[in-house]
Coordinates of C-alpha atoms in Angstrom, one line a residue:
G21 CA -16.0 10.4 54.7
S22 CA -16.5 13.7 56.4
S23 CA -13.3 13.3 58.4
L24 CA -11.2 13.3 55.2
E25 CA -12.5 16.6 53.9
P26 CA -10.2 18.8 55.9
E27 CA -7.2 16.7 55.0
E28 CA -8.1 16.9 51.2
Q29 CA -8.5 20.6 51.5
S30 CA -5.2 21.0 53.3
M31 CA -3.4 19.2 50.5
E32 CA -4.5 21.7 47.9
P33 CA -1.9 24.3 46.9
P34 CA -2.6 27.9 47.9
T35 CA -4.4 29.9 45.3
V36 CA -2.0 32.2 43.4
P37 CA -3.4 35.3 41.6
E38 CA -3.2 35.0 37.8
E39 CA -0.9 38.0 37.5
E40 CA 1.5 36.6 40.1
M41 CA 1.6 33.0 38.7
P42 CA 5.2 32.0 37.8
L43 CA 6.0 31.7 34.1
A44 CA 7.2 28.1 34.6
T45 CA 3.8 26.9 35.7
V46 CA 1.9 28.2 32.7
P47 CA 1.1 25.2 30.4
G48 CA 2.5 25.6 26.9
P49 CA 0.4 25.1 23.7
A50 CA 2.4 22.1 22.4
G51 CA 3.8 20.5 25.6
C52 CA 6.6 21.0 28.0
Q53 CA 10.2 21.7 27.0
M54 CA 12.9 19.1 27.8
F55 CA 16.3 20.2 29.0
G56 CA 18.2 17.0 28.3
Y57 CA 18.2 13.9 26.2
V58 CA 15.5 11.4 27.2
G59 CA 15.6 8.9 24.3
I60 CA 12.1 9.0 23.0
E61 CA 13.4 8.8 19.5
A62 CA 14.7 5.3 20.1
V63 CA 11.1 4.1 19.8
L64 CA 11.5 4.4 16.0
D65 CA 14.5 2.1 16.1
Q66 CA 12.6 -0.4 18.3
M67 CA 9.7 -0.4 15.9
K68 CA 12.0 -0.9 12.9
V69 CA 13.9 -3.8 14.5
K70 CA 10.6 -5.5 15.5
T71 CA 9.0 -5.0 12.1
M72 CA 12.0 -6.3 10.3
K73 CA 12.0 -9.5 12.4
M74 CA 8.3 -10.0 11.7
G75 CA 8.5 -9.2 8.0
F76 CA 5.9 -7.8 5.7
E77 CA 3.1 -9.2 3.7
F78 CA 1.8 -7.8 0.4
N79 CA -0.8 -9.4 -1.9
I80 CA -1.3 -8.1 -5.4
M81 CA -3.7 -9.3 -8.1
V82 CA -3.3 -8.7 -11.8
V83 CA -6.4 -8.8 -14.1
G84 CA -6.6 -8.5 -17.8
Q85 CA -6.9 -10.4 -21.1
S86 CA -4.2 -12.9 -22.1
G87 CA -1.2 -11.5 -23.9
L88 CA -1.2 -8.1 -22.2
G89 CA 2.0 -8.8 -20.3
K90 CA 0.7 -9.3 -16.8
S91 CA 3.4 -11.7 -15.8
T92 CA 6.1 -9.7 -17.4
M93 CA 4.9 -6.6 -15.6
V94 CA 5.0 -8.3 -12.1
N95 CA 8.5 -9.6 -12.8
T96 CA 9.6 -6.1 -13.8
L97 CA 8.1 -4.5 -10.7
F98 CA 10.1 -6.8 -8.3
K99 CA 13.0 -7.4 -10.6
S100 CA 12.8 -11.2 -10.1
K101 CA 10.9 -14.2 -11.5
V102 CA 8.0 -14.0 -9.1
S103 CA 5.4 -14.6 -11.8
R104 CA 5.7 -17.7 -13.9
K105 CA 5.1 -17.5 -17.7
A106 CA 4.3 -20.4 -20.0
S107 CA 7.5 -21.5 -21.7
Q108 CA 5.9 -23.9 -24.1
P109 CA 2.3 -24.0 -25.3
G110 CA 0.5 -27.0 -24.0
Q111 CA -2.7 -28.3 -22.6
Q112 CA -2.4 -26.2 -19.4
E113 CA -1.6 -23.0 -21.2
R114 CA -4.7 -23.0 -23.4
I115 CA -7.3 -20.3 -22.8
P116 CA -9.6 -21.7 -20.0
R117 CA -13.3 -21.7 -20.5
T118 CA -14.0 -19.8 -17.3
V119 CA -11.9 -17.4 -15.2
Q120 CA -9.5 -19.3 -13.0
L121 CA -7.3 -17.9 -10.2
Q122 CA -3.7 -18.9 -9.7
S123 CA -1.7 -17.6 -6.7
I124 CA 2.0 -17.8 -6.3
T125 CA 3.8 -16.9 -3.0
H126 CA 7.5 -15.9 -2.7
V127 CA 9.6 -14.5 0.1
I128 CA 11.8 -11.7 -1.3
E129 CA 14.5 -9.9 0.6
E130 CA 16.2 -6.6 0.0
K131 CA 18.8 -5.0 2.4
G132 CA 17.6 -7.2 5.3
V133 CA 13.9 -6.5 4.7
K134 CA 11.9 -9.6 4.0
M135 CA 8.5 -9.5 2.4
K136 CA 6.1 -12.3 1.7
L137 CA 4.7 -11.5 -1.7
T138 CA 1.6 -13.2 -3.2
V139 CA 0.7 -12.7 -6.8
T140 CA -2.7 -13.7 -8.0
D141 CA -3.3 -14.1 -11.7
T142 CA -6.7 -14.4 -13.5
P143 CA -6.3 -16.5 -16.6
G144 CA -9.4 -16.5 -18.8
F145 CA -10.7 -13.0 -17.9
G146 CA -12.1 -11.3 -21.0
D147 CA -10.9 -14.0 -23.4
Q148 CA -14.3 -15.4 -24.3
I149 CA -16.9 -14.2 -26.8
N150 CA -19.5 -14.0 -24.0
N151 CA -17.9 -12.3 -20.9
D152 CA -21.0 -11.9 -18.9
N153 CA -20.3 -12.1 -15.1
C154 CA -16.6 -13.0 -15.7
W155 CA -15.8 -10.9 -12.7
D156 CA -17.8 -13.1 -10.3
P157 CA -15.0 -15.6 -9.6
I158 CA -12.7 -12.6 -8.8
I159 CA -15.2 -11.0 -6.4
K160 CA -15.8 -14.4 -4.8
Y161 CA -12.0 -14.9 -4.2
I162 CA -11.5 -11.5 -2.7
N163 CA -14.5 -12.0 -0.3
E164 CA -13.2 -15.4 0.6
Q165 CA -9.9 -13.9 1.8
Y166 CA -11.9 -11.4 3.9
E167 CA -13.9 -14.2 5.3
R168 CA -10.8 -16.2 6.2
Y169 CA -9.3 -13.2 8.0
L170 CA -12.7 -12.6 9.8
R171 CA -12.9 -16.1 11.1
E172 CA -9.4 -15.9 12.6
E173 CA -10.2 -12.5 14.1
I174 CA -13.4 -13.5 16.0
L175 CA -11.9 -16.6 17.6
I176 CA -11.7 -16.6 21.4
T177 CA -8.1 -17.5 21.3
R178 CA -6.6 -15.6 18.4
K179 CA -3.2 -15.9 16.9
R180 CA -0.7 -13.3 17.8
K181 CA -0.3 -12.5 14.1
I182 CA -3.2 -13.4 11.8
P183 CA -2.1 -14.6 8.4
D184 CA -3.1 -11.9 5.9
T185 CA -4.2 -13.2 2.5
R186 CA -6.4 -10.3 1.7
V187 CA -5.8 -8.6 -1.7
H188 CA -4.2 -5.2 -1.1
G189 CA -4.1 -4.0 -4.7
C190 CA -5.6 -5.0 -8.0
V191 CA -3.8 -3.9 -11.2
Y192 CA -6.3 -3.8 -14.0
F193 CA -4.7 -4.0 -17.5
V194 CA -6.6 -2.1 -20.2
P195 CA -5.9 -3.2 -23.8
P196 CA -4.0 -0.6 -25.8
T197 CA -6.8 -0.1 -28.4
G198 CA -6.4 3.7 -28.4
H199 CA -10.1 4.3 -28.8
W200 CA -12.2 4.0 -25.6
L201 CA -12.7 2.0 -22.4
R202 CA -14.8 -1.0 -23.2
P203 CA -18.0 -1.8 -21.3
L204 CA -16.2 -4.7 -19.8
D205 CA -13.5 -2.4 -18.4
L206 CA -16.0 0.0 -17.0
E207 CA -18.2 -2.7 -15.4
F208 CA -15.2 -4.5 -13.8
M209 CA -13.8 -1.4 -12.3
R210 CA -17.2 -0.2 -11.1
R211 CA -17.8 -3.5 -9.2
L212 CA -14.3 -4.2 -8.0
S213 CA -13.5 -0.7 -6.8
K214 CA -16.1 -1.1 -4.0
I215 CA -14.2 -4.0 -2.4
V216 CA -10.5 -3.6 -3.4
N217 CA -8.0 -1.0 -4.4
V218 CA -8.1 -0.9 -8.2
V219 CA -5.2 0.7 -10.2
P220 CA -5.9 0.8 -13.9
V221 CA -3.0 0.7 -16.4
I222 CA -2.7 0.8 -20.2
A223 CA -0.8 -2.3 -21.1
K224 CA 1.9 -2.4 -23.8
A225 CA 1.8 1.3 -24.2
D226 CA 4.7 1.1 -26.7
T227 CA 2.2 0.1 -29.3
L228 CA 0.7 3.6 -29.1
T229 CA 2.2 6.8 -30.3
L230 CA 2.5 9.7 -27.8
E231 CA -0.5 11.4 -29.4
E232 CA -2.6 8.2 -29.3
R233 CA -1.6 7.7 -25.7
A234 CA -2.6 11.2 -24.6
E235 CA -5.9 10.9 -26.6
F236 CA -6.7 7.5 -25.0
K237 CA -6.3 9.0 -21.6
Q238 CA -8.5 11.9 -22.3
R239 CA -11.2 10.1 -24.2
V240 CA -14.6 9.7 -22.7
R241 CA -16.4 7.7 -25.3
A242 CA -17.9 4.4 -24.2
S243 CA -19.1 1.6 -26.5
P244 CA -22.5 2.5 -28.0
Q245 CA -24.3 -0.5 -26.6
G246 CA -23.1 0.2 -23.1
A247 CA -22.8 -2.4 -20.4
P248 CA -25.4 -4.0 -18.2
G249 CA -26.3 -1.6 -15.3
V250 CA -23.8 1.1 -16.5
P251 CA -25.1 4.3 -17.9
C252 CA -23.3 5.5 -21.1
V253 CA -21.9 9.0 -21.2
P254 CA -23.6 10.8 -24.2
L255 CA -21.3 12.0 -26.9
G256 CA -20.7 15.7 -26.8
A257 CA -21.8 16.0 -23.2
P258 CA -20.3 19.1 -21.5
L259 CA -17.3 18.3 -19.2
K260 CA -15.4 20.3 -16.6
P261 CA -12.3 21.7 -18.4
H262 CA -10.2 21.7 -15.2
L263 CA -10.2 17.9 -14.8
P264 CA -8.9 15.2 -17.2
Q265 CA -11.8 13.7 -19.2
I266 CA -10.9 10.2 -18.2
Q267 CA -11.6 11.2 -14.6
E268 CA -15.0 12.4 -15.6
D269 CA -15.7 9.1 -17.3
L270 CA -14.8 7.3 -14.1
K271 CA -16.9 9.6 -12.1
A272 CA -19.9 9.2 -14.4
H273 CA -19.8 5.5 -13.8
A274 CA -19.3 5.7 -10.0
I275 CA -15.8 4.3 -10.3
S276 CA -13.3 5.3 -7.5
V277 CA -9.9 4.0 -8.4
Y278 CA -6.9 4.1 -6.1
P279 CA -5.8 6.5 -4.6
Q280 CA -9.4 7.4 -3.6
Q281 CA -10.0 11.1 -3.1
D282 CA -12.4 10.5 -0.2
F283 CA -9.6 9.1 2.0
D284 CA -7.2 12.1 1.6
Q285 CA -6.8 13.7 5.0
D286 CA -3.3 15.2 5.2
P287 CA -2.7 18.2 2.9
E288 CA 0.6 16.8 1.7
D289 CA -0.9 13.4 0.9
R290 CA -3.7 15.1 -1.0
A291 CA -1.3 17.1 -3.1
L292 CA 0.7 14.0 -3.9
N293 CA -2.3 12.0 -4.7
D294 CA -3.7 14.7 -6.9
R295 CA -0.6 14.5 -9.1
I296 CA -1.0 10.8 -9.2
R297 CA -4.6 11.0 -10.2
E298 CA -3.8 13.2 -13.1
K299 CA -1.7 10.4 -14.6
I300 CA -4.3 7.6 -14.3
P301 CA -4.4 5.3 -16.1
F302 CA -0.7 4.7 -16.2
A303 CA 0.7 3.9 -19.7
V304 CA 3.2 1.2 -18.9
V305 CA 5.7 -1.1 -20.6
G306 CA 7.0 -4.3 -19.0
A307 CA 10.3 -6.1 -19.7
D308 CA 12.3 -8.6 -17.7
Q309 CA 15.4 -8.6 -20.0
E310 CA 18.4 -6.3 -19.6
H311 CA 20.2 -4.5 -22.4
Q312 CA 23.3 -2.4 -22.7
V313 CA 22.6 1.3 -23.2
N314 CA 25.4 3.9 -23.0
G315 CA 27.5 1.5 -20.9
K316 CA 24.7 0.8 -18.4
R317 CA 22.5 -2.3 -18.0
V318 CA 18.8 -1.3 -18.2
L319 CA 15.5 -3.1 -18.4
G320 CA 13.9 -2.7 -21.7
R321 CA 12.4 -4.0 -25.0
K322 CA 14.7 -4.1 -28.0
T323 CA 13.3 -3.1 -31.4
K324 CA 14.8 -2.4 -34.8
W325 CA 14.8 1.3 -34.1
G326 CA 16.1 1.3 -30.6
I327 CA 15.5 0.1 -27.0
I328 CA 12.5 1.1 -25.0
E329 CA 13.8 1.7 -21.5
V330 CA 11.2 0.6 -18.9
E331 CA 12.5 2.7 -16.1
N332 CA 12.9 5.8 -18.2
A333 CA 10.0 8.3 -17.5
A334 CA 10.4 9.7 -21.0
H335 CA 9.6 6.3 -22.5
C336 CA 6.7 5.1 -20.3
E337 CA 5.0 5.6 -17.0
F338 CA 6.2 2.4 -15.3
P339 CA 8.3 4.4 -12.7
L340 CA 5.0 6.0 -11.5
L341 CA 3.3 2.7 -11.1
R342 CA 6.3 1.2 -9.3
D343 CA 6.5 4.1 -6.9
L344 CA 2.8 4.0 -6.2
L345 CA 2.7 0.2 -5.5
I346 CA 6.0 -0.2 -3.7
R347 CA 7.9 2.9 -2.7
S348 CA 5.3 5.5 -1.6
H349 CA 1.9 3.8 -1.1
L350 CA 2.5 0.2 -0.2
Q351 CA 1.6 0.7 3.5
D352 CA -1.3 2.9 2.5
L353 CA -2.7 0.2 0.3
K354 CA -2.7 -2.2 3.2
D355 CA -4.2 0.4 5.6
I356 CA -7.1 1.2 3.3
T357 CA -7.7 -2.5 2.7
H358 CA -7.9 -3.2 6.4
N359 CA -9.7 0.0 7.6
V360 CA -12.1 0.5 4.6
H361 CA -12.7 -2.5 2.4
Y362 CA -12.3 -5.2 5.1
E363 CA -14.2 -3.2 7.6
S364 CA -17.1 -2.8 5.3
Y365 CA -17.2 -6.6 4.7
R366 CA -16.8 -7.2 8.5
V367 CA -19.7 -5.0 9.4
R368 CA -21.9 -6.6 6.7
R369 CA -21.1 -10.1 7.8
L370 CA -21.6 -9.4 11.5
N371 CA -25.0 -7.7 10.8
E372 CA -26.0 -10.8 8.8
S373 CA -25.0 -13.1 11.7
N374 CA -27.0 -11.0 14.2

């Protein structure tokens, strides 16, 4: 070992005084400058081609009472018949006694991009006189999907691509009463927001006037009797004037709906999500039929006084919901599901097994 020391010392470059050091050897703050085309940008094309071959998976759940237009809303989101509606009333279409879950999977394609879409409906939720613990089957289903993914992940010989059946987003339909959030709504969002991304919407918002819609969004009153384990906000309680009151209601009940403020890291993302949070809950209208308006085919609901255009931001906030779920935050929904909700379940299960 001692015989190698002179050789190592001889390989070191001679010491150059700092003031005489050439400019080219001074490291730059952001890296070196390239003087020709290398082709690093081609990595994006490689990732795009590989991802398009593998395809995407997206799983969405819709929760709400019967008759709020859940199936119509899903069909409007993806502009196809991805959610089946009962055509004729029969034995199977009657209100179930308990909450049931029905999942339908389709492969939809747009401009060469394929996506495996799974829609999970929850018939029977909130339709009974006694709705105690009606959220338990939904929580059980979501945890079962986490458990299925975990079992595949901890295998010694794992699949190259684990099938992802985890729920990436839950759209909760609030009835358009125009008065207040019910104890059932508050309790459901409080429990489910801890394990899944919850996006609340006001269903069939065309039944409310613009004034009623604005008031419904800003109202902080809860039902007088409250809900089990949920503290009621006292009437007349002072609220911060710079935030919408509905956000204060969600905060008072420890409800963190998507997009969660705690996960905003990039300043641009934070600014975008702040604008989205100001509009929550979205007042939406669903329609899967086309009508002729000014020579154009548009999706809408036809009434005696005109046509309510679903994709017109002046008529409803469906475009905001569509952009959030598909165009701007689809991948973020999947990332938060994997890195936050699934990770919490994974840590808890591994601690229990140990």
